[in-house]
PDB file of C-alpha atoms in Angstrom:
ATOM      1  CA  MET A 287       0.000   0.000   0.000  1.00 50.00           C
ATOM      2  CA  LYS A 288       1.314   3.370  -0.989  1.00 57.00           C
ATOM      3  CA  TRP A 289       1.508   6.118   1.657  1.00 59.00           C
ATOM      4  CA  ILE A 290      -0.671   8.995   0.475  1.00 62.00           C
ATOM      5  CA  GLY A 291      -0.582  11.306   3.451  1.00 63.00           C
ATOM      6  CA  TRP A 292      -2.329  12.065   6.702  1.00 62.00           C
ATOM      7  CA  TRP A 293      -4.666  14.546   5.027  1.00 64.00           C
ATOM      8  CA  TYR A 294      -6.025  12.150   2.423  1.00 72.00           C
ATOM      9  CA  PHE A 295      -8.612  10.335   4.530  1.00 78.00           C
ATOM     10  CA  PRO A 296     -10.202  13.451   6.089  1.00 80.00           C
ATOM     11  CA  ALA A 297     -10.333  15.182   2.690  1.00 80.00           C
ATOM     12  CA  ARG A 298     -11.905  12.101   1.059  1.00 83.00           C
ATOM     13  CA  LEU A 299     -14.470  11.822   3.868  1.00 83.00           C
ATOM     14  CA  ALA A 300     -15.361  15.508   3.619  1.00 81.00           C
ATOM     15  CA  TRP A 301     -15.765  15.260  -0.157  1.00 83.00           C
ATOM     16  CA  ARG A 302     -18.051  12.214   0.168  1.00 85.00           C
ATOM     17  CA  GLN A 303     -20.188  14.027   2.734  1.00 81.00           C
ATOM     18  CA  LEU A 304     -20.481  17.021   0.411  1.00 80.00           C
ATOM     19  CA  VAL A 305     -21.534  15.098  -2.701  1.00 83.00           C
ATOM     20  CA  PHE A 306     -23.742  12.533  -0.926  1.00 87.00           C
ATOM     21  CA  ASP A 307     -26.800  14.784  -1.081  1.00 86.00           C
ATOM     22  CA  ARG A 308     -26.539  17.256  -3.975  1.00 86.00           C
ATOM     23  CA  THR A 309     -29.490  19.389  -2.844  1.00 89.00           C
ATOM     24  CA  LYS A 310     -27.843  20.016   0.518  1.00 87.00           C
ATOM     25  CA  LEU A 311     -24.577  20.849  -1.253  1.00 86.00           C
ATOM     26  CA  ILE A 312     -26.312  23.364  -3.495  1.00 90.00           C
ATOM     27  CA  ALA A 313     -28.231  24.877  -0.567  1.00 90.00           C
ATOM     28  CA  ALA A 314     -25.077  25.182   1.539  1.00 88.00           C
ATOM     29  CA  THR A 315     -23.127  26.716  -1.349  1.00 90.00           C
ATOM     30  CA  CYS A 316     -25.918  29.224  -2.019  1.00 94.00           C
ATOM     31  CA  GLY A 317     -25.994  30.130   1.681  1.00 94.00           C
ATOM     32  CA  VAL A 318     -22.264  30.794   1.751  1.00 94.00           C
ATOM     33  CA  LEU A 319     -22.425  32.818  -1.470  1.00 96.00           C
ATOM     34  CA  PHE A 320     -25.334  34.867  -0.130  1.00 97.00           C
ATOM     35  CA  ALA A 321     -23.401  35.608   3.066  1.00 97.00           C
ATOM     36  CA  CYS A 322     -20.383  36.702   1.005  1.00 96.00           C
ATOM     37  CA  VAL A 323     -22.556  39.010  -1.112  1.00 97.00           C
ATOM     38  CA  LEU A 324     -24.005  40.569   2.043  1.00 97.00           C
ATOM     39  CA  VAL A 325     -20.555  41.161   3.512  1.00 97.00           C
ATOM     40  CA  PHE A 326     -19.234  42.784   0.325  1.00 96.00           C
ATOM     41  CA  MET A 327     -22.385  44.885   0.009  1.00 96.00           C
ATOM     42  CA  GLN A 328     -21.965  46.081   3.597  1.00 96.00           C
ATOM     43  CA  LEU A 329     -18.329  46.998   2.894  1.00 95.00           C
ATOM     44  CA  GLY A 330     -19.444  48.935  -0.181  1.00 93.00           C
ATOM     45  CA  PHE A 331     -22.048  50.847   1.847  1.00 92.00           C
ATOM     46  CA  LYS A 332     -19.439  51.654   4.482  1.00 91.00           C
ATOM     47  CA  ASP A 333     -16.951  52.913   1.900  1.00 89.00           C
ATOM     48  CA  SER A 334     -19.550  55.031   0.107  1.00 86.00           C
ATOM     49  CA  LEU A 335     -20.736  56.508   3.393  1.00 85.00           C
ATOM     50  CA  TYR A 336     -17.184  57.465   4.324  1.00 83.00           C
ATOM     51  CA  ALA A 337     -16.483  58.878   0.863  1.00 82.00           C
ATOM     52  CA  SER A 338     -19.616  61.026   0.874  1.00 77.00           C
ATOM     53  CA  ALA A 339     -19.128  62.197   4.464  1.00 76.00           C
ATOM     54  CA  ALA A 340     -15.485  63.107   3.888  1.00 79.00           C
ATOM     55  CA  SER A 341     -15.857  64.647   0.417  1.00 78.00           C
ATOM     56  CA  ALA A 342     -16.238  68.266   1.572  1.00 78.00           C
ATOM     57  CA  PRO A 343     -13.781  68.273   4.522  1.00 80.00           C
ATOM     58  CA  VAL A 344     -11.071  66.775   2.307  1.00 82.00           C
ATOM     59  CA  LYS A 345     -11.419  69.718  -0.065  1.00 85.00           C
ATOM     60  CA  LEU A 346     -10.842  72.313   2.658  1.00 85.00           C
ATOM     61  CA  ASP A 347      -7.523  74.079   2.183  1.00 84.00           C
ATOM     62  CA  GLY A 348      -5.782  74.855   5.451  1.00 82.00           C
ATOM     63  CA  ASP A 349      -3.307  73.700   8.037  1.00 83.00           C
ATOM     64  CA  LEU A 350      -5.421  73.645  11.194  1.00 81.00           C
ATOM     65  CA  PHE A 351      -9.179  73.440  11.674  1.00 81.00           C
ATOM     66  CA  LEU A 352     -10.837  74.057  15.020  1.00 80.00           C
ATOM     67  CA  MET A 353     -14.199  72.662  16.083  1.00 81.00           C
ATOM     68  CA  HIS A 354     -15.991  73.335  19.329  1.00 81.00           C
ATOM     69  CA  LYS A 355     -15.461  70.517  21.810  1.00 83.00           C
ATOM     70  CA  GLN A 356     -19.224  70.061  22.213  1.00 86.00           C
ATOM     71  CA  SER A 357     -19.729  69.392  18.482  1.00 81.00           C
ATOM     72  CA  GLU A 358     -20.926  65.839  18.008  1.00 81.00           C
ATOM     73  CA  ALA A 359     -20.750  65.760  14.215  1.00 78.00           C
ATOM     74  CA  MET A 360     -19.647  68.032  11.421  1.00 74.00           C
ATOM     75  CA  TRP A 361     -23.204  68.429  10.187  1.00 73.00           C
ATOM     76  CA  ARG A 362     -24.370  69.553  13.640  1.00 78.00           C
ATOM     77  CA  PRO A 363     -21.663  71.877  14.932  1.00 80.00           C
ATOM     78  CA  VAL A 364     -21.650  74.076  18.005  1.00 82.00           C
ATOM     79  CA  GLN A 365     -20.423  77.503  16.960  1.00 82.00           C
ATOM     80  CA  PHE A 366     -17.495  79.393  18.413  1.00 80.00           C
ATOM     81  CA  LYS A 367     -17.945  82.950  19.458  1.00 82.00           C
ATOM     82  CA  ARG A 368     -16.357  85.222  16.880  1.00 80.00           C
ATOM     83  CA  SER A 369     -14.123  86.652  19.613  1.00 84.00           C
ATOM     84  CA  GLU A 370     -12.602  83.173  20.113  1.00 81.00           C
ATOM     85  CA  LEU A 371     -11.711  83.010  16.438  1.00 79.00           C
ATOM     86  CA  MET A 372     -10.131  86.443  16.629  1.00 82.00           C
ATOM     87  CA  ARG A 373      -8.167  85.344  19.705  1.00 85.00           C
ATOM     88  CA  VAL A 374      -6.527  82.680  17.557  1.00 85.00           C
ATOM     89  CA  LEU A 375      -5.119  85.456  15.394  1.00 85.00           C
ATOM     90  CA  GLY A 376      -3.238  86.704  18.467  1.00 86.00           C
ATOM     91  CA  ASN A 377      -0.845  83.778  18.114  1.00 87.00           C
ATOM     92  CA  PRO A 378       2.182  84.856  16.034  1.00 89.00           C
ATOM     93  CA  ALA A 379       2.250  81.490  14.235  1.00 88.00           C
ATOM     94  CA  VAL A 380      -1.231  82.082  12.800  1.00 86.00           C
ATOM     95  CA  ALA A 381      -1.277  84.038   9.540  1.00 85.00           C
ATOM     96  CA  GLU A 382      -5.002  83.884   8.762  1.00 85.00           C
ATOM     97  CA  ALA A 383      -8.178  82.644  10.418  1.00 83.00           C
ATOM     98  CA  TYR A 384     -11.563  82.380   8.748  1.00 84.00           C
ATOM     99  CA  PRO A 385     -14.892  81.123  10.014  1.00 84.00           C
ATOM    100  CA  LEU A 386     -16.748  78.342   8.230  1.00 84.00           C
ATOM    101  CA  TYR A 387     -20.451  78.137   8.977  1.00 85.00           C
ATOM    102  CA  LEU A 388     -22.137  74.761   8.559  1.00 85.00           C
ATOM    103  CA  GLY A 389     -25.786  74.002   8.799  1.00 84.00           C
ATOM    104  CA  LEU A 390     -28.697  72.013   7.490  1.00 86.00           C
ATOM    105  CA  ALA A 391     -31.351  73.708   5.400  1.00 87.00           C
ATOM    106  CA  PRO A 392     -34.690  72.440   4.119  1.00 91.00           C
ATOM    107  CA  PHE A 393     -34.993  72.111   0.361  1.00 87.00           C
ATOM    108  CA  LYS A 394     -38.092  71.476  -1.707  1.00 86.00           C
ATOM    109  CA  ASN A 395     -37.939  70.219  -5.268  1.00 84.00           C
ATOM    110  CA  ILE A 396     -40.290  72.500  -7.201  1.00 82.00           C
ATOM    111  CA  GLN A 397     -41.127  69.811  -9.749  1.00 83.00           C
ATOM    112  CA  THR A 398     -41.920  66.858  -7.506  1.00 86.00           C
ATOM    113  CA  GLN A 399     -42.648  68.798  -4.280  1.00 87.00           C
ATOM    114  CA  THR A 400     -40.456  66.379  -2.300  1.00 87.00           C
ATOM    115  CA  LYS A 401     -38.612  67.809   0.681  1.00 89.00           C
ATOM    116  CA  ARG A 402     -34.967  67.049   1.434  1.00 87.00           C
ATOM    117  CA  THR A 403     -32.297  68.458   3.697  1.00 86.00           C
ATOM    118  CA  LEU A 404     -29.176  70.127   2.346  1.00 84.00           C
ATOM    119  CA  MET A 405     -25.825  70.695   3.968  1.00 84.00           C
ATOM    120  CA  VAL A 406     -25.031  74.401   3.612  1.00 85.00           C
ATOM    121  CA  TYR A 407     -21.540  75.891   3.891  1.00 85.00           C
ATOM    122  CA  GLY A 408     -21.118  79.590   4.577  1.00 85.00           C
ATOM    123  CA  PHE A 409     -17.684  81.137   4.156  1.00 86.00           C
ATOM    124  CA  ASP A 410     -15.893  84.295   3.123  1.00 86.00           C
ATOM    125  CA  PRO A 411     -15.212  84.008  -0.630  1.00 84.00           C
ATOM    126  CA  ASP A 412     -11.977  85.970  -0.190  1.00 84.00           C
ATOM    127  CA  SER A 413     -10.601  83.233   2.057  1.00 85.00           C
ATOM    128  CA  GLN A 414     -10.113  80.674  -0.741  1.00 83.00           C
ATOM    129  CA  MET A 415     -10.622  77.961   1.846  1.00 86.00           C
ATOM    130  CA  PHE A 416     -12.127  75.418  -0.565  1.00 84.00           C
ATOM    131  CA  ASN A 417      -9.609  73.754  -2.833  1.00 84.00           C
ATOM    132  CA  VAL A 418     -12.150  73.331  -5.638  1.00 84.00           C
ATOM    133  CA  ASP A 419     -11.616  75.079  -8.963  1.00 85.00           C
ATOM    134  CA  ALA A 420     -15.348  75.581  -9.534  1.00 82.00           C
ATOM    135  CA  VAL A 421     -15.629  77.465  -6.239  1.00 84.00           C
ATOM    136  CA  ARG A 422     -12.471  79.499  -6.812  1.00 86.00           C
ATOM    137  CA  ASN A 423     -13.586  80.444 -10.342  1.00 86.00           C
ATOM    138  CA  LYS A 424     -16.861  81.846  -8.968  1.00 85.00           C
ATOM    139  CA  HIS A 425     -15.069  84.181  -6.530  1.00 83.00           C
ATOM    140  CA  ALA A 426     -16.588  87.380  -7.938  1.00 85.00           C
ATOM    141  CA  GLU A 427     -20.119  85.941  -8.179  1.00 86.00           C
ATOM    142  CA  LEU A 428     -20.014  84.677  -4.605  1.00 86.00           C
ATOM    143  CA  ARG A 429     -19.366  88.187  -3.325  1.00 86.00           C
ATOM    144  CA  LEU A 430     -22.840  89.241  -4.484  1.00 88.00           C
ATOM    145  CA  LYS A 431     -25.691  89.179  -1.982  1.00 86.00           C
ATOM    146  CA  ASP A 432     -27.988  86.106  -1.904  1.00 82.00           C
ATOM    147  CA  THR A 433     -25.742  84.031  -4.169  1.00 82.00           C
ATOM    148  CA  VAL A 434     -25.271  80.291  -3.820  1.00 82.00           C
ATOM    149  CA  LEU A 435     -23.398  77.522  -5.577  1.00 83.00           C
ATOM    150  CA  PHE A 436     -25.223  74.258  -6.089  1.00 81.00           C
ATOM    151  CA  ASP A 437     -23.444  71.056  -7.080  1.00 78.00           C
ATOM    152  CA  GLU A 438     -24.979  70.024 -10.394  1.00 74.00           C
ATOM    153  CA  TYR A 439     -23.772  66.452  -9.847  1.00 76.00           C
ATOM    154  CA  SER A 440     -25.658  66.102  -6.574  1.00 76.00           C
ATOM    155  CA  ARG A 441     -28.483  63.695  -5.953  1.00 77.00           C
ATOM    156  CA  PRO A 442     -31.139  63.484  -8.681  1.00 79.00           C
ATOM    157  CA  GLU A 443     -33.885  63.998  -6.073  1.00 80.00           C
ATOM    158  CA  PHE A 444     -33.050  67.717  -6.039  1.00 81.00           C
ATOM    159  CA  GLY A 445     -34.167  68.059  -9.642  1.00 78.00           C
ATOM    160  CA  PRO A 446     -32.536  69.691 -12.672  1.00 79.00           C
ATOM    161  CA  MET A 447     -30.846  72.461 -10.708  1.00 76.00           C
ATOM    162  CA  ARG A 448     -28.623  73.574 -13.581  1.00 76.00           C
ATOM    163  CA  GLN A 449     -31.624  74.350 -15.802  1.00 78.00           C
ATOM    164  CA  LEU A 450     -33.547  75.955 -12.941  1.00 75.00           C
ATOM    165  CA  LEU A 451     -30.668  78.214 -11.893  1.00 72.00           C
ATOM    166  CA  GLU A 452     -29.972  79.311 -15.479  1.00 74.00           C
ATOM    167  CA  MET A 453     -33.516  80.732 -15.795  1.00 69.00           C
TER     168      MET A 453
END
């Protein structure tokens, strides 16, 4: 008798158990595949959530950003007093300091009448704090009163904003 190896018998037994009942094999394989699909789908959701949550903060151009210690999330900040921001300028290592106002605003699609919530950023256009060419190119327009920029590639639920804003 030829020596095959210590692993041969357990592997042969496992294979025979798998192919003994083909319906159970197919059901077990489908269960494992379904679990794998769920795991990869969950990882995709997690990555897309991180990418969408970090898309605006990554585009901020600066060396140091301060948030109030009572802020729980970027979309729900607690504001500093303006005097605190000006106190930062007292440090000789600080060249410039600009406030960035964040908030949520209700938005209603005028075509479908659906209501959504928008994240709104308020900032001094002279600060050049966003490292986005589209924002920097609209410097002069942003200095006008009641002027906003709206991302035309945002969610389709907001409607055809480009056509509506061009009217």
